[in-house]
């Protein structure tokens, strides 16, 4: 290497090392403050609000009725089990609207046969424009069930068709991928009763891997057995649970798990229906709803996040699946931020605009900065200009501090919500927390970088993989749930 | 290496971690201790309450046990034990807790600076309150915390004190859609006693939001309530209110008042400029089974709006044979709108008709 090049690289390394450290130092402090806020919020929720037992205290007819919308397409194999499981939700007053999005297999025929459907006229005006509706159906055997048969238009189009057909003031979109907890609805309505201006609410979606279910309730919740799934747990606890609790305390959720989110129907209609397709773990839906509410002068309606478990979802157990998911999530994150760039540092959006969106943007860019940090380390070592202090600080900021937050999250989760009652599971969870920063995190970094590159160069998120996984995993889970229902029905 | 500000950030992170773990420890140790303490006290109160109800424990023993318990643990014990107490025992208990100092604890809790204690106070007042506690309940109904107000609403539901009707109605008017439903349910528990209040509000209210709530209550109360029909005269003026939603609600409410005086008013609403009002009026006439409305509903089969024509057609079906005769007659007419709708409605089976009537 020539002296000039050596000198140039050395100067580059020395120029960049401080900004990299500052980047993570600030990000970590903000995350840490969020966690402190979350700690207080968890205490408040756990010790006070949960104990109010709103759903027990309210007369059942006083609880707000909910329309649950389930869009389906080409799910003949699993549709009966999926619908049966959703009909078994423990809530007095709800309807299930299954929207058949132009399935090309026997999805609709299976529904018709199993639930004894009969056609009904549309007893309401269409409120959101969607693809052509072929017919509306009710069931002779399941009074809560409504089926909307329509031309193919995509998931968002189907949700909007369901929204038009919904009779009740609150609507929830569910996903065929997800096992909705039987007690999800009474938990999700709590924010609507506890506060005034709530536009939507979502709860925690936990990992279904290795858990055993009965009637959509995890009767034997276990920590994941697969290493790949287990290594995703620490990040899940950090970002999907406690960080969201922190945001909730500061002014509302920035990211809602699209697997099960409850919205006020009137507000969704006023903003023209679902603005984007809900998908798991990305900010698109929450940001889009906030933006549209603000445009329609419907603020300060907030989006609430509750720490209670409302659903269970399978996470990838193979590296290849995990890679696809991470790449897709990073694309969704960047896309969501790109679509909502107007909210960035915009005081009109209060906390979300001034702090939330910038933090999300920093998170989105973190893989790049972290990669630069590692490159600096490597170059420094190669060129013999490695600053040990820098190396130690970088490792503390990107590995040790998040590890400590994960450890804290795992322990707090255990003492409050106690999802995994067995000691052996807690030990496994702690093991995953300690292992995650060494190897898996770096893989995750690489995947996220690829996801960003794909977004920038216009690649697709790869839905086929998801479809295959969904069919197999949901089929297993829900066959078991359906068998339980059948056994109970036979007494 | 960067200087102090950076070092400060690093220190801050370390302190945050220390604080988080300290909070965790505090929560684990402190909360666990509090939970155990509360459980012991709750069990103690439950046990003494059981024995007291069987006259195996004295009044004094019960009061002493309550004194040692927090309001929250007493509430936990009462809410399970209350259902087993007879009315006589409940009355005795209400008197008893006032004879000692324990009830002052409840009052202090209801006025605490901590909202969760105010909730405890509200909940226990729902069981033990007497008419003289109404001012305290009214304070709780106007609390700045929505959750406290909600707890006060729960309490009011079980007490049904007349003085609380108006504050509850105010809460229902101010609440947003989802919470409003909950408050309205509480008001409906007053049954016929609510009617005089509704009369007054229907007469005096001008705010559409208030009328929306009151008319919805009137609509629900009118069905089967004694004196519900008298609400007709108070509802009628609102069928010409400038606000569309108010007119719709008024038309819907009249559909539940099973008196003949509602019918001509609804005929007037069939000429409203808004299709939603015309449709609702048709629906209400069908619900009332107003055979004298045949001609008016027939006219509406030619309405330019599909939903109005549909509601008129369904209403005619609901009138039975006379209405069906009209539909068959119109089916032969030259008017394409009326002809199509009559044909459509006549071919609806009972299940489909039920969907529309719901």
Coordinates of N, CA, C and O in Angstrom, one line a residue, chain A residues 18 21-22 24-26 28-30 32-33 35-36 39-40 42-44 46-49 51-54 57-59 61-65 118-126 138 140 169-170 189-198 264 387 389-390 393 396-397 401 404-405 407-408 411-413 415-416, chain B residues 1-3 5-6 9-10 12-14 16-17 19-24 26-28 31 34-35 38 72 75-76 79 115-117 119-120 123 145-147 149-151 153-155 157-158 171 174-179 181-183 185-186 188-189 209 275 306-307 310-311 344 348-349 351-353 355-356:
Chain A
X18 N -14.9 9.2 15.9 CA -15.7 10.0 16.9 C -17.2 10.0 16.5 O -18.1 9.8 17.4
X21 N -19.0 6.9 17.4 CA -19.2 6.7 18.9 C -20.3 7.6 19.4 O -21.1 7.2 20.2
X22 N -20.2 8.9 18.9 CA -21.3 9.8 19.3 C -22.6 9.3 18.9 O -23.6 9.4 19.7
X24 N -23.8 6.3 18.5 CA -24.4 5.3 19.4 C -24.5 5.7 20.8 O -25.4 5.3 21.5
X25 N -23.7 6.6 21.2 CA -23.8 7.1 22.6 C -25.2 7.9 22.7 O -25.9 7.6 23.7
X26 N -25.5 8.7 21.8 CA -26.7 9.4 21.9 C -27.9 8.5 21.7 O -28.9 8.5 22.5
X28 N -28.1 5.4 22.5 CA -28.2 4.6 23.7 C -28.8 5.3 24.8 O -29.6 4.8 25.6
X29 N -28.4 6.6 24.9 CA -29.0 7.4 26.0 C -30.5 7.6 25.8 O -31.3 7.4 26.8
X30 N -30.9 7.8 24.6 CA -32.3 8.0 24.3 C -33.1 6.7 24.6 O -34.1 6.7 25.3
X32 N -32.1 4.4 26.6 CA -32.1 4.2 28.1 C -33.2 4.9 28.8 O -33.8 4.4 29.7
X33 N -33.4 6.2 28.4 CA -34.4 7.0 29.0 C -35.8 6.4 28.7 O -36.6 6.3 29.6
X35 N -36.4 3.3 28.3 CA -36.6 2.2 29.2 C -36.9 2.6 30.6 O -37.7 1.9 31.3
X36 N -36.3 3.7 31.1 CA -36.7 4.2 32.4 C -38.1 4.6 32.5 O -38.9 4.2 33.4
X39 N -40.2 1.5 32.6 CA -40.2 0.8 33.9 C -41.3 1.4 34.7 O -42.0 0.7 35.4
X40 N -41.4 2.7 34.7 CA -42.5 3.4 35.5 C -43.9 3.0 34.9 O -44.8 2.7 35.7
X42 N -44.7 0.3 33.2 CA -45.0 -1.1 33.5 C -45.5 -1.2 35.0 O -46.5 -1.9 35.2
X43 N -44.8 -0.5 35.8 CA -45.3 -0.6 37.2 C -46.7 0.0 37.3 O -47.5 -0.6 38.0
X44 N -46.9 1.1 36.7 CA -48.3 1.7 36.8 C -49.3 0.7 36.2 O -50.3 0.4 36.8
X46 N -49.0 -2.6 35.6 CA -49.1 -3.9 36.2 C -49.8 -3.8 37.5 O -50.6 -4.6 37.9
X47 N -49.4 -2.8 38.3 CA -49.9 -2.7 39.7 C -51.3 -2.1 39.8 O -52.0 -2.2 40.7
X48 N -51.6 -1.3 38.7 CA -52.9 -0.5 38.9 C -53.9 -0.8 37.8 O -55.0 -1.3 38.1
X49 N -53.6 -0.5 36.6 CA -54.6 -0.6 35.6 C -55.1 -2.1 35.4 O -56.3 -2.3 35.3
X51 N -55.2 -4.4 37.4 CA -56.0 -4.8 38.6 C -57.4 -4.2 38.6 O -58.2 -4.7 39.4
X52 N -57.6 -3.3 37.7 CA -59.0 -2.7 37.7 C -59.9 -3.7 37.1 O -61.1 -3.7 37.3
X53 N -59.4 -4.7 36.4 CA -60.3 -5.8 35.8 C -61.5 -5.2 35.1 O -62.6 -5.5 35.4
X54 N -61.2 -4.3 34.2 CA -62.3 -3.6 33.5 C -63.3 -4.5 32.9 O -64.5 -4.3 33.0
X57 N -65.5 -6.0 35.5 CA -66.3 -5.0 36.2 C -67.5 -4.5 35.4 O -68.5 -4.1 35.9
X58 N -67.2 -4.4 34.1 CA -68.2 -3.9 33.2 C -69.3 -4.9 33.0 O -69.0 -6.0 32.7
X59 N -70.6 -4.5 32.9 CA -71.6 -5.4 32.4 C -71.2 -5.7 31.0 O -70.7 -4.9 30.2
X61 N -72.7 -6.1 28.3 CA -73.3 -5.3 27.2 C -72.7 -3.9 27.2 O -72.9 -3.2 26.2
X62 N -72.0 -3.6 28.2 CA -71.4 -2.2 28.3 C -70.0 -2.2 27.6 O -69.5 -1.1 27.3
X63 N -69.4 -3.3 27.4 CA -68.1 -3.3 26.7 C -68.3 -3.0 25.2 O -69.3 -3.5 24.6
X64 N -67.5 -2.2 24.7 CA -67.7 -1.8 23.3 C -67.6 -3.0 22.3 O -66.7 -3.8 22.4
X65 N -68.6 -3.2 21.4 CA -68.5 -4.3 20.5 C -67.4 -4.1 19.4 O -67.1 -2.9 19.1
X118 N -75.2 -18.4 3.8 CA -76.3 -18.1 2.9 C -76.1 -16.6 2.5 O -75.6 -15.8 3.3
X119 N -76.5 -16.3 1.3 CA -76.3 -14.9 0.8 C -77.3 -13.9 1.4 O -78.4 -14.2 1.6
X120 N -76.8 -12.7 1.8 CA -77.6 -11.7 2.3 C -77.4 -10.4 1.5 O -76.3 -10.2 0.9
X121 N -78.4 -9.6 1.5 CA -78.2 -8.3 0.8 C -77.3 -7.4 1.6 O -77.2 -7.5 2.8
X122 N -76.6 -6.5 1.0 CA -75.7 -5.5 1.7 C -76.6 -4.5 2.5 O -77.2 -3.7 1.8
X123 N -76.7 -4.6 3.8 CA -77.6 -3.8 4.5 C -77.0 -2.5 5.0 O -77.3 -2.0 6.0
X124 N -76.0 -2.0 4.2 CA -75.3 -0.8 4.6 C -74.7 -0.2 3.4 O -74.4 -0.9 2.4
X125 N -74.5 1.1 3.3 CA -73.8 1.7 2.2 C -72.3 1.5 2.2 O -71.8 1.3 3.3
X126 N -71.7 1.3 1.1 CA -70.3 1.1 1.0 C -69.6 2.5 1.4 O -69.9 3.5 0.8
X138 N -73.9 -14.7 5.4 CA -73.9 -15.0 6.9 C -74.0 -16.5 7.0 O -74.2 -17.2 6.1
X140 N -75.4 -20.0 9.0 CA -76.5 -20.6 9.8 C -76.0 -21.1 11.1 O -76.8 -21.1 12.1
X169 N -68.2 -0.1 16.4 CA -67.4 1.0 16.4 C -65.9 0.8 16.5 O -65.1 1.7 16.2
X170 N -65.5 -0.4 16.9 CA -64.1 -0.7 16.9 C -63.8 -1.9 15.9 O -64.6 -2.8 15.8
X189 N -59.4 -3.3 24.4 CA -60.4 -2.2 24.6 C -60.1 -1.4 25.8 O -60.6 -0.3 25.9
X190 N -59.2 -1.9 26.6 CA -58.9 -1.2 27.9 C -58.5 0.3 27.6 O -58.9 1.2 28.2
X191 N -57.5 0.5 26.7 CA -57.1 1.9 26.5 C -58.3 2.8 26.0 O -58.3 4.0 26.3
X192 N -59.2 2.3 25.2 CA -60.3 3.1 24.8 C -61.2 3.5 25.9 O -61.8 4.5 25.9
X193 N -61.3 2.7 27.0 CA -62.1 3.0 28.1 C -61.3 3.9 29.1 O -61.9 4.7 29.8
X194 N -60.0 3.7 29.1 CA -59.2 4.4 30.2 C -58.9 5.8 29.8 O -58.5 6.6 30.6
X195 N -58.9 6.1 28.5 CA -58.5 7.4 28.1 C -59.5 8.0 27.1 O -60.2 7.2 26.4
X196 N -59.5 9.2 26.9 CA -60.3 9.9 25.9 C -59.5 9.8 24.6 O -59.1 8.9 24.2
X197 N -59.2 10.5 23.9 CA -58.6 10.5 22.5 C -57.7 9.3 22.1 O -56.5 9.5 21.9
X198 N -58.3 8.1 22.1 CA -57.5 7.0 21.6 C -58.0 6.6 20.2 O -59.2 6.3 20.1
X264 N -60.5 2.7 16.0 CA -61.9 3.2 16.0 C -62.3 3.3 14.5 O -61.6 3.9 13.7
X387 N -7.1 2.2 17.8 CA -7.2 2.9 19.1 C -7.9 2.0 20.1 O -9.1 1.7 19.9
X389 N -8.9 2.3 23.1 CA -10.0 3.0 23.8 C -11.2 3.1 22.9 O -12.3 2.8 23.3
X390 N -11.0 3.4 21.6 CA -12.1 3.4 20.7 C -12.7 2.1 20.6 O -14.0 1.9 20.6
X393 N -14.8 1.3 23.6 CA -16.0 2.1 23.6 C -17.0 1.6 22.6 O -18.2 1.5 22.9
X396 N -18.6 -1.5 23.8 CA -19.6 -1.2 24.9 C -20.9 -0.6 24.4 O -22.0 -1.0 24.7
X397 N -20.7 0.3 23.4 CA -21.9 1.0 22.9 C -22.8 0.1 22.1 O -24.0 0.2 22.1
X401 N -24.0 -2.4 26.0 CA -25.2 -1.6 26.5 C -26.5 -2.3 26.1 O -27.4 -2.5 26.9
X404 N -27.1 -5.3 28.2 CA -27.6 -5.0 29.5 C -29.1 -4.6 29.5 O -29.8 -5.0 30.4
X405 N -29.5 -3.9 28.5 CA -30.9 -3.6 28.3 C -31.7 -4.9 28.1 O -32.8 -5.0 28.6
X407 N -30.9 -7.9 29.1 CA -30.9 -8.6 30.4 C -32.0 -8.0 31.3 O -32.8 -8.7 31.9
X408 N -32.0 -6.7 31.4 CA -33.0 -6.0 32.2 C -34.4 -6.3 31.7 O -35.3 -6.6 32.5
X411 N -35.4 -9.9 32.6 CA -35.7 -10.0 34.1 C -37.0 -9.3 34.5 O -37.8 -9.8 35.2
X412 N -37.2 -8.1 33.9 CA -38.4 -7.4 34.3 C -39.7 -8.1 33.7 O -40.7 -8.2 34.4
X413 N -39.5 -8.6 32.5 CA -40.7 -9.3 31.9 C -41.0 -10.5 32.8 O -42.2 -10.9 33.0
X415 N -40.5 -10.9 36.1 CA -41.1 -10.6 37.4 C -42.5 -9.9 37.3 O -43.2 -9.9 38.2
X416 N -42.8 -9.4 36.1 CA -44.1 -8.8 36.0 C -45.1 -9.7 35.3 O -45.9 -10.3 35.8
Chain B
X1 N -9.2 11.1 21.3 CA -10.4 10.7 22.0 C -11.2 11.9 22.4 O -10.7 12.9 22.8
X2 N -12.5 11.8 22.2 CA -13.4 12.9 22.5 C -13.3 13.3 24.0 O -13.0 12.5 24.8
X3 N -13.7 14.5 24.3 CA -13.5 15.0 25.7 C -14.8 14.8 26.5 O -15.6 13.9 26.3
X5 N -18.0 15.9 27.2 CA -19.5 15.6 26.9 C -19.7 14.2 26.5 O -20.7 13.6 26.9
X6 N -18.7 13.6 25.8 CA -18.9 12.2 25.5 C -18.8 11.4 26.7 O -19.5 10.4 26.9
X9 N -21.9 11.3 28.5 CA -22.9 10.4 27.9 C -22.6 8.9 28.3 O -23.6 8.1 28.6
X10 N -21.4 8.6 28.3 CA -21.0 7.2 28.7 C -21.4 7.0 30.2 O -22.0 5.9 30.6
X12 N -23.7 8.6 31.8 CA -25.1 8.6 31.8 C -25.7 7.2 31.5 O -26.6 6.7 32.2
X13 N -25.1 6.6 30.5 CA -25.6 5.2 30.2 C -25.4 4.3 31.3 O -26.2 3.4 31.6
X14 N -24.2 4.4 32.0 CA -24.0 3.5 33.1 C -24.9 3.7 34.2 O -25.5 2.8 34.8
X16 N -27.9 4.9 33.9 CA -29.2 4.5 33.5 C -29.3 3.0 33.8 O -30.3 2.5 34.3
X17 N -28.3 2.2 33.4 CA -28.3 0.8 33.7 C -28.4 0.5 35.2 O -29.2 -0.3 35.6
X19 N -29.8 2.5 37.4 CA -31.1 2.8 37.8 C -32.1 1.8 37.4 O -33.0 1.4 38.1
X20 N -32.0 1.3 36.2 CA -32.9 0.2 35.7 C -32.9 -1.0 36.6 O -33.9 -1.5 37.0
X21 N -31.7 -1.4 37.0 CA -31.6 -2.6 37.8 C -32.1 -2.3 39.2 O -32.6 -3.2 39.9
X22 N -31.8 -1.1 39.7 CA -32.3 -0.7 41.0 C -33.8 -0.7 41.0 O -34.5 -1.2 42.0
X23 N -34.4 -0.2 40.0 CA -35.9 -0.2 39.9 C -36.4 -1.6 39.8 O -37.4 -2.0 40.4
X24 N -35.7 -2.5 39.1 CA -36.1 -3.9 39.0 C -36.1 -4.5 40.4 O -37.0 -5.2 40.8
X26 N -36.2 -3.0 43.3 CA -37.3 -2.4 44.1 C -38.6 -3.0 43.7 O -39.4 -3.3 44.6
X27 N -38.8 -3.2 42.4 CA -40.1 -3.7 42.0 C -40.2 -5.2 42.5 O -41.2 -5.5 43.1
X28 N -39.2 -5.9 42.3 CA -39.3 -7.3 42.7 C -39.4 -7.5 44.2 O -40.3 -8.2 44.7
X31 N -42.6 -4.7 45.4 CA -43.9 -5.1 45.0 C -44.3 -6.5 45.5 O -45.5 -6.7 45.9
X34 N -45.4 -5.9 49.0 CA -46.7 -5.3 49.0 C -47.8 -6.3 48.6 O -48.9 -6.3 49.3
X35 N -47.5 -7.1 47.6 CA -48.5 -8.1 47.2 C -48.8 -9.1 48.3 O -50.0 -9.4 48.6
X38 N -50.8 -7.3 51.0 CA -52.2 -7.1 50.6 C -53.0 -8.4 50.6 O -54.2 -8.4 51.0
X72 N -57.6 -0.9 49.3 CA -57.6 -1.8 48.2 C -57.8 -3.2 48.6 O -58.6 -4.0 48.0
X75 N -61.4 -3.8 49.5 CA -62.2 -3.9 48.3 C -62.1 -5.3 47.7 O -63.1 -5.8 47.3
X76 N -60.9 -5.8 47.6 CA -60.7 -7.1 47.0 C -61.5 -8.2 47.8 O -62.1 -9.1 47.2
X79 N -65.5 -7.4 47.3 CA -66.1 -7.7 46.0 C -66.5 -9.2 45.8 O -67.4 -9.5 45.0
X115 N -54.0 8.8 41.9 CA -55.3 8.4 41.1 C -55.7 7.0 41.4 O -56.8 6.6 41.5
X116 N -54.7 6.1 41.6 CA -55.0 4.7 41.9 C -55.8 4.5 43.2 O -56.6 3.6 43.4
X117 N -55.4 5.4 44.2 CA -56.2 5.3 45.4 C -57.6 5.9 45.3 O -58.5 5.4 45.9
X119 N -59.3 5.5 42.7 CA -60.0 4.4 42.1 C -60.5 3.4 43.1 O -61.6 2.9 43.2
X120 N -59.6 3.0 44.0 CA -60.0 2.2 45.2 C -61.1 2.7 45.9 O -62.1 2.0 46.3
X123 N -64.3 2.4 43.9 CA -64.8 1.1 43.8 C -65.5 0.7 45.1 O -66.6 0.0 45.1
X145 N -59.0 12.4 35.9 CA -58.5 11.1 35.3 C -59.6 10.3 34.7 O -60.6 10.0 35.4
X146 N -59.6 10.0 33.4 CA -60.7 9.2 32.9 C -60.9 7.9 33.6 O -62.1 7.5 33.7
X147 N -59.9 7.3 34.0 CA -60.0 6.0 34.7 C -60.7 6.1 36.0 O -61.5 5.2 36.4
X149 N -62.9 8.5 36.7 CA -64.3 8.7 36.3 C -65.0 7.4 35.9 O -66.2 7.2 36.3
X150 N -64.3 6.6 35.2 CA -64.9 5.3 34.9 C -65.2 4.4 36.1 O -66.3 3.8 36.2
X151 N -64.3 4.4 37.0 CA -64.5 3.7 38.3 C -65.8 4.3 39.0 O -66.6 3.5 39.6
X153 N -68.2 5.7 37.6 CA -69.4 5.2 36.8 C -69.8 3.8 37.2 O -71.0 3.5 37.4
X154 N -68.9 2.9 37.4 CA -69.2 1.6 37.9 C -69.9 1.6 39.2 O -70.8 0.9 39.4
X155 N -69.3 2.5 40.1 CA -69.9 2.6 41.4 C -71.4 3.1 41.3 O -72.2 2.6 42.0
X157 N -73.5 2.8 39.0 CA -74.4 1.8 38.4 C -75.0 0.9 39.5 O -76.2 0.6 39.4
X158 N -74.2 0.6 40.5 CA -74.8 -0.3 41.5 C -75.6 0.5 42.6 O -76.4 -0.1 43.3
X171 N -71.3 13.2 31.9 CA -70.2 12.4 31.6 C -70.4 11.8 30.2 O -69.5 11.7 29.4
X174 N -69.9 14.3 27.5 CA -68.5 14.7 27.2 C -67.6 13.6 26.7 O -66.6 13.8 26.1
X175 N -68.0 12.3 27.0 CA -67.1 11.2 26.6 C -67.1 11.0 25.1 O -68.0 11.3 24.4
X176 N -66.0 10.4 24.7 CA -65.9 10.0 23.3 C -66.7 8.8 23.0 O -67.2 8.1 23.9
X177 N -66.9 8.4 21.7 CA -67.8 7.4 21.2 C -67.7 6.1 22.0 O -68.8 5.6 22.5
X178 N -66.5 5.5 22.2 CA -66.5 4.2 22.9 C -66.8 4.3 24.3 O -67.6 3.5 24.9
X179 N -66.3 5.3 25.0 CA -66.6 5.4 26.5 C -68.0 5.9 26.7 O -68.7 5.5 27.6
X181 N -70.7 4.9 25.2 CA -71.5 3.8 25.2 C -71.6 3.2 26.6 O -72.6 2.8 27.1
X182 N -70.4 3.1 27.3 CA -70.3 2.6 28.6 C -71.1 3.4 29.6 O -71.9 2.9 30.4
X183 N -71.0 4.7 29.5 CA -71.8 5.6 30.4 C -73.3 5.5 30.1 O -74.1 5.5 31.1
X185 N -74.9 2.9 29.1 CA -75.4 1.7 29.7 C -75.7 1.9 31.2 O -76.6 1.4 31.8
X186 N -74.8 2.7 31.9 CA -75.0 2.9 33.3 C -76.3 3.7 33.5 O -77.1 3.4 34.4
X188 N -78.9 3.8 31.6 CA -80.1 2.9 31.3 C -80.5 2.1 32.5 O -81.7 1.7 32.6
X189 N -79.6 1.9 33.4 CA -79.9 1.1 34.6 C -80.9 1.8 35.5 O -81.6 1.2 36.3
X209 N -74.3 17.5 20.1 CA -73.6 16.4 20.7 C -74.5 15.9 21.9 O -74.7 14.7 22.1
X275 N -81.2 12.2 2.6 CA -81.7 10.9 2.4 C -81.6 10.0 3.6 O -82.4 9.1 3.8
X306 N -81.1 5.1 -3.5 CA -81.4 3.6 -3.4 C -81.8 3.2 -2.0 O -82.7 2.4 -1.8
X307 N -81.0 3.7 -1.0 CA -81.2 3.3 0.3 C -82.6 3.7 0.9 O -83.2 3.0 1.7
X310 N -85.0 1.3 -0.7 CA -84.9 0.0 0.0 C -85.6 0.0 1.4 O -86.4 -0.9 1.7
X311 N -85.4 1.1 2.1 CA -86.0 1.1 3.5 C -87.5 1.2 3.4 O -88.2 0.7 4.2
X344 N -87.3 -6.5 -6.0 CA -86.2 -7.0 -5.2 C -86.7 -7.3 -3.7 O -86.4 -8.4 -3.2
X348 N -87.0 -11.1 -1.3 CA -86.2 -11.4 -0.1 C -86.8 -12.4 0.8 O -88.0 -12.4 1.1
X349 N -85.9 -13.4 1.2 CA -86.5 -14.4 2.1 C -86.5 -13.9 3.5 O -85.9 -12.8 3.8
X351 N -84.8 -14.7 6.1 CA -83.5 -14.4 6.7 C -82.9 -13.1 6.2 O -82.3 -12.3 6.9
X352 N -83.0 -12.9 4.9 CA -82.5 -11.7 4.3 C -83.2 -10.5 4.9 O -82.6 -9.4 5.2
X353 N -84.5 -10.6 5.1 CA -85.3 -9.5 5.6 C -84.9 -9.2 7.0 O -84.8 -8.0 7.4
X355 N -81.9 -9.4 8.2 CA -80.7 -8.7 8.1 C -81.0 -7.2 8.0 O -80.3 -6.4 8.6
X356 N -82.0 -6.8 7.2 CA -82.3 -5.4 7.0 C -83.0 -4.9 8.2 O -82.9 -3.7 8.6

